[in-house]
Amino acid sequence: MLRVRVIPCLDVADGRVVKGTRFVDLVDEGDPPELAAVYAAEGADEIVYLDIAATPRRRGTLLDVVHRTASRVFVPLTVGGGVRTVREMRDVLRAGADKVSFNTAAVLDPSLVRRCARRFGSQATVVAIDARRRVPAAGVRTDGGAAADPPAWEVVIRGGREPVVLDAVEWAGEAVAMGAGELLVTSMDRDGTGSGFDVELLRAITSRVTVPVIASGGAAGPADFVAAVRDGGAAAVLAASIFHRRIHSIAAVKAAMAAAGIPVRPVPEAAR
Amino acid sequence: MSSRGPAALPRVAILDYGAGNLVSIGRALEVVGARPVIVTGAAALRDVDALVVPGVGAAAPAMVRLHRRGLVRAIRGWVAAGRPLLGICLGLQLLFEGSDEDGARTLGILPGRTVRLAGAPRLPHIGWNDVVRRRPHWLFDGIADGAAFYFVHSYVACPAGAGASQLVVADTTHGESFASAVARGLLAGVQFHPERSGADGLRLLRNFVTAATLGGPADAVRAVAAAGMD
């Protein structure tokens, strides 16, 4: 049976991991490959790098980080942030990534997804969707209809700074039609709040598409991961700060998922 | 060849035909004690002990590149000579006769076709899934039966004909059951990515390198005999 993946996400800028990490016994706490290796040893099923300071000028730094990671970490590696062309995707794959995720660039030009999927396959082409709950206009509904309205989400781009007129669930369907083989869905409402994944958003998208969906944004504790899978239909769960700050270990998250009847890959003996 | 002393590491060619990430498989082979050599043409195969055919993506563009580089005949000749080959993912699928993905005619070394994984709850099949042994095999020495390996694909090779059941070493289920590892002599193929499957993946690669170095058949025969199979 296919195991549900638990994925730590590392924000990378200028070749360094940013945001606080509290790992001890590391030679260099800010070195992405070193952190990735620790997570892999602890049972991470995949590693995601998000290049949050992506600029073409610094592309070489990212490629070096990817290469050094692929050279020592033998679990899958997904890289996102600032990839805008088929050629850039090729470079990231050649450096040692297994998948590349597209966010803003895909919204601005959905044909990019099709071209990349055609060249490298859907299985290597991930579309990341940052979604935010649409707030109903005040005063529009005075008949009590608002309560019955299904929730809706809009897409935000440029690192969550810019909303666009695009329904997140519709966009999910279009991205898959264009060739995306996986979606990484982040709730911007929940991201960084520790209030749990937006299970409704996940359910809306996993009901709409048949590709695997990675849940992201808002994980606080093991119960949130269970809900994202059981109620949201997620094929994988991603988190950053709760792992980086050592609030919960990957082993603890997996133990909770297993106890809830969700199939997970056992963590290596040494990490138990 | 003068640089190769008796203790030289086995040289394993990794076929580069433009099909993606070669970093991981190269490093993984180094970790298990081999010396990886990236090979783009048939001539370089003369100096190597084993061949790995990696790859992700579609069959047709892969076959175009293999033909262009004179590698189709080279691979067929390599296998016909009984030399060790490990196909990974697309590299496994290419060993069969053709692919439903884009209608490509593939290497035709093994009987059967590549078909879409019908009946799967979600495609692509991405993630760690159980690899269940159908028979003991040296490829899985030291690896627990049912251990999870990393998959990322939508199509699977479907062995056909009288010898199909002997070909299949292990199965995996995603909606339906499919052959996740096949082998015949020193020719082996896996649908999952051992270079992305942690310690068990490295162990499988080490088993392949070991079999290739020993000349394998003896080792393979021993493993099979020990398990009381014929």
mmCIF file of C-alpha atoms in Angstrom, chain B residues 33-198:
data_model
loop_
_atom_site.group_PDB
_atom_site.id
_atom_site.type_symbol
_atom_site.label_atom_id
_atom_site.label_comp_id
_atom_site.label_asym_id
_atom_site.label_seq_id
_atom_site.Cartn_x
_atom_site.Cartn_y
_atom_site.Cartn_z
ATOM 1 C CA GLY B 33 31.659 0.655 -3.708
ATOM 2 C CA ALA B 34 31.451 1.033 -7.468
ATOM 3 C CA ARG B 35 33.073 3.503 -9.782
ATOM 4 C CA PRO B 36 30.330 5.145 -11.859
ATOM 5 C CA VAL B 37 31.127 6.234 -15.393
ATOM 6 C CA ILE B 38 28.701 8.400 -17.335
ATOM 7 C CA VAL B 39 28.435 6.915 -20.795
ATOM 8 C CA THR B 40 26.883 8.593 -23.813
ATOM 9 C CA GLY B 41 27.975 6.264 -26.605
ATOM 10 C CA ALA B 42 28.445 2.578 -27.355
ATOM 11 C CA ALA B 43 32.260 2.702 -27.541
ATOM 12 C CA ALA B 44 32.642 3.496 -23.843
ATOM 13 C CA LEU B 45 30.866 0.269 -22.881
ATOM 14 C CA ARG B 46 34.005 -1.701 -23.737
ATOM 15 C CA ASP B 47 35.703 -0.653 -20.525
ATOM 16 C CA VAL B 48 32.974 -1.238 -17.971
ATOM 17 C CA ASP B 49 31.827 -4.153 -15.829
ATOM 18 C CA ALA B 50 28.130 -3.368 -15.528
ATOM 19 C CA LEU B 51 25.509 -1.106 -17.044
ATOM 20 C CA VAL B 52 22.769 0.937 -15.403
ATOM 21 C CA VAL B 53 19.984 2.366 -17.572
ATOM 22 C CA PRO B 54 18.228 5.070 -15.541
ATOM 23 C CA GLY B 55 15.576 7.469 -16.719
ATOM 24 C CA VAL B 56 12.214 9.071 -16.178
ATOM 25 C CA GLY B 57 9.748 10.442 -18.686
ATOM 26 C CA ALA B 58 8.354 9.135 -21.931
ATOM 27 C CA ALA B 59 9.594 6.199 -24.013
ATOM 28 C CA ALA B 60 9.522 7.719 -27.524
ATOM 29 C CA PRO B 61 11.993 10.582 -26.969
ATOM 30 C CA ALA B 62 14.213 8.208 -25.004
ATOM 31 C CA MET B 63 14.296 5.717 -27.898
ATOM 32 C CA VAL B 64 15.089 8.502 -30.377
ATOM 33 C CA ARG B 65 18.108 9.467 -28.298
ATOM 34 C CA LEU B 66 19.231 5.865 -27.839
ATOM 35 C CA HIS B 67 19.037 5.249 -31.601
ATOM 36 C CA ARG B 68 20.864 8.482 -32.378
ATOM 37 C CA ARG B 69 23.717 7.477 -30.104
ATOM 38 C CA GLY B 70 24.000 3.954 -31.435
ATOM 39 C CA LEU B 71 22.955 2.586 -28.085
ATOM 40 C CA VAL B 72 20.058 0.369 -29.119
ATOM 41 C CA ARG B 73 22.289 -2.241 -30.743
ATOM 42 C CA ALA B 74 24.855 -1.808 -28.001
ATOM 43 C CA ILE B 75 22.353 -2.561 -25.243
ATOM 44 C CA ARG B 76 20.916 -5.551 -27.092
ATOM 45 C CA GLY B 77 24.418 -6.919 -27.658
ATOM 46 C CA TRP B 78 25.329 -6.332 -24.018
ATOM 47 C CA VAL B 79 22.349 -8.302 -22.770
ATOM 48 C CA ALA B 80 22.786 -11.038 -25.373
ATOM 49 C CA ALA B 81 26.316 -11.534 -24.047
ATOM 50 C CA GLY B 82 24.860 -12.148 -20.583
ATOM 51 C CA ARG B 83 26.448 -9.063 -19.082
ATOM 52 C CA PRO B 84 24.961 -7.296 -16.034
ATOM 53 C CA LEU B 85 22.375 -4.577 -16.637
ATOM 54 C CA LEU B 86 20.054 -2.798 -14.230
ATOM 55 C CA GLY B 87 17.172 -0.804 -15.699
ATOM 56 C CA ILE B 88 15.554 1.747 -13.398
ATOM 57 C CA CYS B 89 12.024 3.129 -13.933
ATOM 58 C CA LEU B 90 11.897 4.082 -17.619
ATOM 59 C CA GLY B 91 15.085 2.032 -17.974
ATOM 60 C CA LEU B 92 13.084 -1.056 -16.952
ATOM 61 C CA GLN B 93 10.169 -0.238 -19.254
ATOM 62 C CA LEU B 94 12.461 0.221 -22.262
ATOM 63 C CA LEU B 95 13.619 -3.414 -21.957
ATOM 64 C CA PHE B 96 10.179 -4.567 -23.123
ATOM 65 C CA GLU B 97 8.711 -4.487 -26.626
ATOM 66 C CA GLY B 98 6.678 -1.328 -26.741
ATOM 67 C CA SER B 99 4.939 1.380 -24.736
ATOM 68 C CA ASP B 100 1.290 2.341 -24.685
ATOM 69 C CA GLU B 101 2.324 5.754 -23.378
ATOM 70 C CA ASP B 102 3.214 7.069 -26.804
ATOM 71 C CA GLY B 103 3.227 3.989 -29.012
ATOM 72 C CA ALA B 104 7.018 3.784 -29.005
ATOM 73 C CA ARG B 105 8.722 0.583 -30.069
ATOM 74 C CA THR B 106 11.242 -0.123 -27.340
ATOM 75 C CA LEU B 107 14.240 -2.449 -27.001
ATOM 76 C CA GLY B 108 12.331 -5.728 -27.233
ATOM 77 C CA ILE B 109 14.733 -7.621 -25.000
ATOM 78 C CA LEU B 110 11.954 -8.897 -22.720
ATOM 79 C CA PRO B 111 8.481 -10.034 -23.838
ATOM 80 C CA GLY B 112 5.618 -7.718 -22.912
ATOM 81 C CA ARG B 113 4.539 -4.088 -23.086
ATOM 82 C CA THR B 114 4.433 -0.960 -20.976
ATOM 83 C CA VAL B 115 0.855 -0.077 -20.054
ATOM 84 C CA ARG B 116 -0.906 2.598 -18.033
ATOM 85 C CA LEU B 117 -1.469 1.670 -14.399
ATOM 86 C CA ALA B 118 -5.234 1.329 -14.708
ATOM 87 C CA GLY B 119 -7.420 1.245 -11.649
ATOM 88 C CA ALA B 120 -5.033 3.357 -9.575
ATOM 89 C CA PRO B 121 -6.735 5.661 -7.073
ATOM 90 C CA ARG B 122 -4.327 8.473 -7.932
ATOM 91 C CA LEU B 123 -1.827 8.876 -10.739
ATOM 92 C CA PRO B 124 1.052 9.432 -11.047
ATOM 93 C CA HIS B 125 1.954 6.782 -8.490
ATOM 94 C CA ILE B 126 4.270 8.909 -6.333
ATOM 95 C CA GLY B 127 5.705 7.796 -3.034
ATOM 96 C CA TRP B 128 6.951 4.852 -1.010
ATOM 97 C CA ASN B 129 5.208 1.559 -1.592
ATOM 98 C CA ASP B 130 5.719 -2.054 -0.568
ATOM 99 C CA VAL B 131 7.812 -4.297 -2.758
ATOM 100 C CA VAL B 132 6.636 -7.854 -2.141
ATOM 101 C CA ARG B 133 8.902 -10.693 -3.160
ATOM 102 C CA ARG B 134 7.450 -13.312 -5.445
ATOM 103 C CA ARG B 135 10.557 -15.449 -5.161
ATOM 104 C CA PRO B 136 13.933 -15.177 -3.464
ATOM 105 C CA HIS B 137 16.431 -13.248 -5.538
ATOM 106 C CA TRP B 138 19.967 -11.903 -5.038
ATOM 107 C CA LEU B 139 18.746 -8.408 -5.895
ATOM 108 C CA PHE B 140 16.958 -8.324 -2.521
ATOM 109 C CA ASP B 141 19.595 -10.011 -0.345
ATOM 110 C CA GLY B 142 19.461 -8.440 3.115
ATOM 111 C CA ILE B 143 16.269 -6.520 2.406
ATOM 112 C CA ALA B 144 13.080 -7.311 4.318
ATOM 113 C CA ASP B 145 10.217 -8.674 2.228
ATOM 114 C CA GLY B 146 7.641 -5.921 1.764
ATOM 115 C CA ALA B 147 10.149 -3.105 2.384
ATOM 116 C CA ALA B 148 9.041 0.218 0.898
ATOM 117 C CA PHE B 149 10.819 1.772 -2.075
ATOM 118 C CA TYR B 150 10.228 5.126 -3.794
ATOM 119 C CA PHE B 151 8.120 5.149 -6.955
ATOM 120 C CA VAL B 152 7.281 7.957 -9.348
ATOM 121 C CA HIS B 153 5.525 6.842 -12.551
ATOM 122 C CA SER B 154 2.172 6.299 -14.263
ATOM 123 C CA TYR B 155 3.082 3.406 -16.559
ATOM 124 C CA VAL B 156 4.275 -0.103 -15.744
ATOM 125 C CA ALA B 157 5.931 -2.915 -17.630
ATOM 126 C CA CYS B 158 3.652 -5.880 -18.119
ATOM 127 C CA PRO B 159 5.640 -9.057 -18.851
ATOM 128 C CA ALA B 160 3.884 -11.410 -21.269
ATOM 129 C CA GLY B 161 4.256 -14.906 -22.635
ATOM 130 C CA ALA B 162 5.229 -18.250 -21.205
ATOM 131 C CA GLY B 163 8.255 -16.956 -19.263
ATOM 132 C CA ALA B 164 6.472 -14.001 -17.684
ATOM 133 C CA SER B 165 6.046 -15.481 -14.245
ATOM 134 C CA GLN B 166 9.707 -16.526 -14.061
ATOM 135 C CA LEU B 167 10.712 -12.991 -14.973
ATOM 136 C CA VAL B 168 8.899 -11.300 -12.112
ATOM 137 C CA VAL B 169 10.861 -11.048 -8.881
ATOM 138 C CA ALA B 170 8.580 -8.721 -6.923
ATOM 139 C CA ASP B 171 5.146 -7.099 -7.089
ATOM 140 C CA THR B 172 3.720 -3.821 -5.870
ATOM 141 C CA THR B 173 0.086 -2.790 -5.611
ATOM 142 C CA HIS B 174 -1.357 0.617 -6.432
ATOM 143 C CA GLY B 175 -4.950 0.025 -7.394
ATOM 144 C CA GLU B 176 -3.739 -3.072 -9.171
ATOM 145 C CA SER B 177 -0.725 -5.305 -8.749
ATOM 146 C CA PHE B 178 2.206 -4.832 -11.122
ATOM 147 C CA ALA B 179 5.729 -6.182 -11.554
ATOM 148 C CA SER B 180 8.023 -3.849 -9.613
ATOM 149 C CA ALA B 181 11.168 -5.933 -10.112
ATOM 150 C CA VAL B 182 12.074 -8.326 -12.920
ATOM 151 C CA ALA B 183 15.235 -10.328 -13.560
ATOM 152 C CA ARG B 184 16.697 -12.919 -15.878
ATOM 153 C CA GLY B 185 20.276 -13.933 -15.171
ATOM 154 C CA LEU B 186 22.257 -10.739 -14.690
ATOM 155 C CA LEU B 187 19.637 -8.620 -16.407
ATOM 156 C CA ALA B 188 17.452 -6.843 -13.849
ATOM 157 C CA GLY B 189 14.956 -4.039 -13.833
ATOM 158 C CA VAL B 190 13.137 -2.161 -11.085
ATOM 159 C CA GLN B 191 10.208 0.221 -11.444
ATOM 160 C CA PHE B 192 11.138 2.082 -8.254
ATOM 161 C CA HIS B 193 14.174 4.315 -7.694
ATOM 162 C CA PRO B 194 16.774 2.535 -5.524
ATOM 163 C CA GLU B 195 18.908 5.695 -5.585
ATOM 164 C CA ARG B 196 16.021 7.485 -3.842
ATOM 165 C CA SER B 197 14.967 4.696 -1.508
ATOM 166 C CA GLY B 198 17.251 5.212 1.470
#
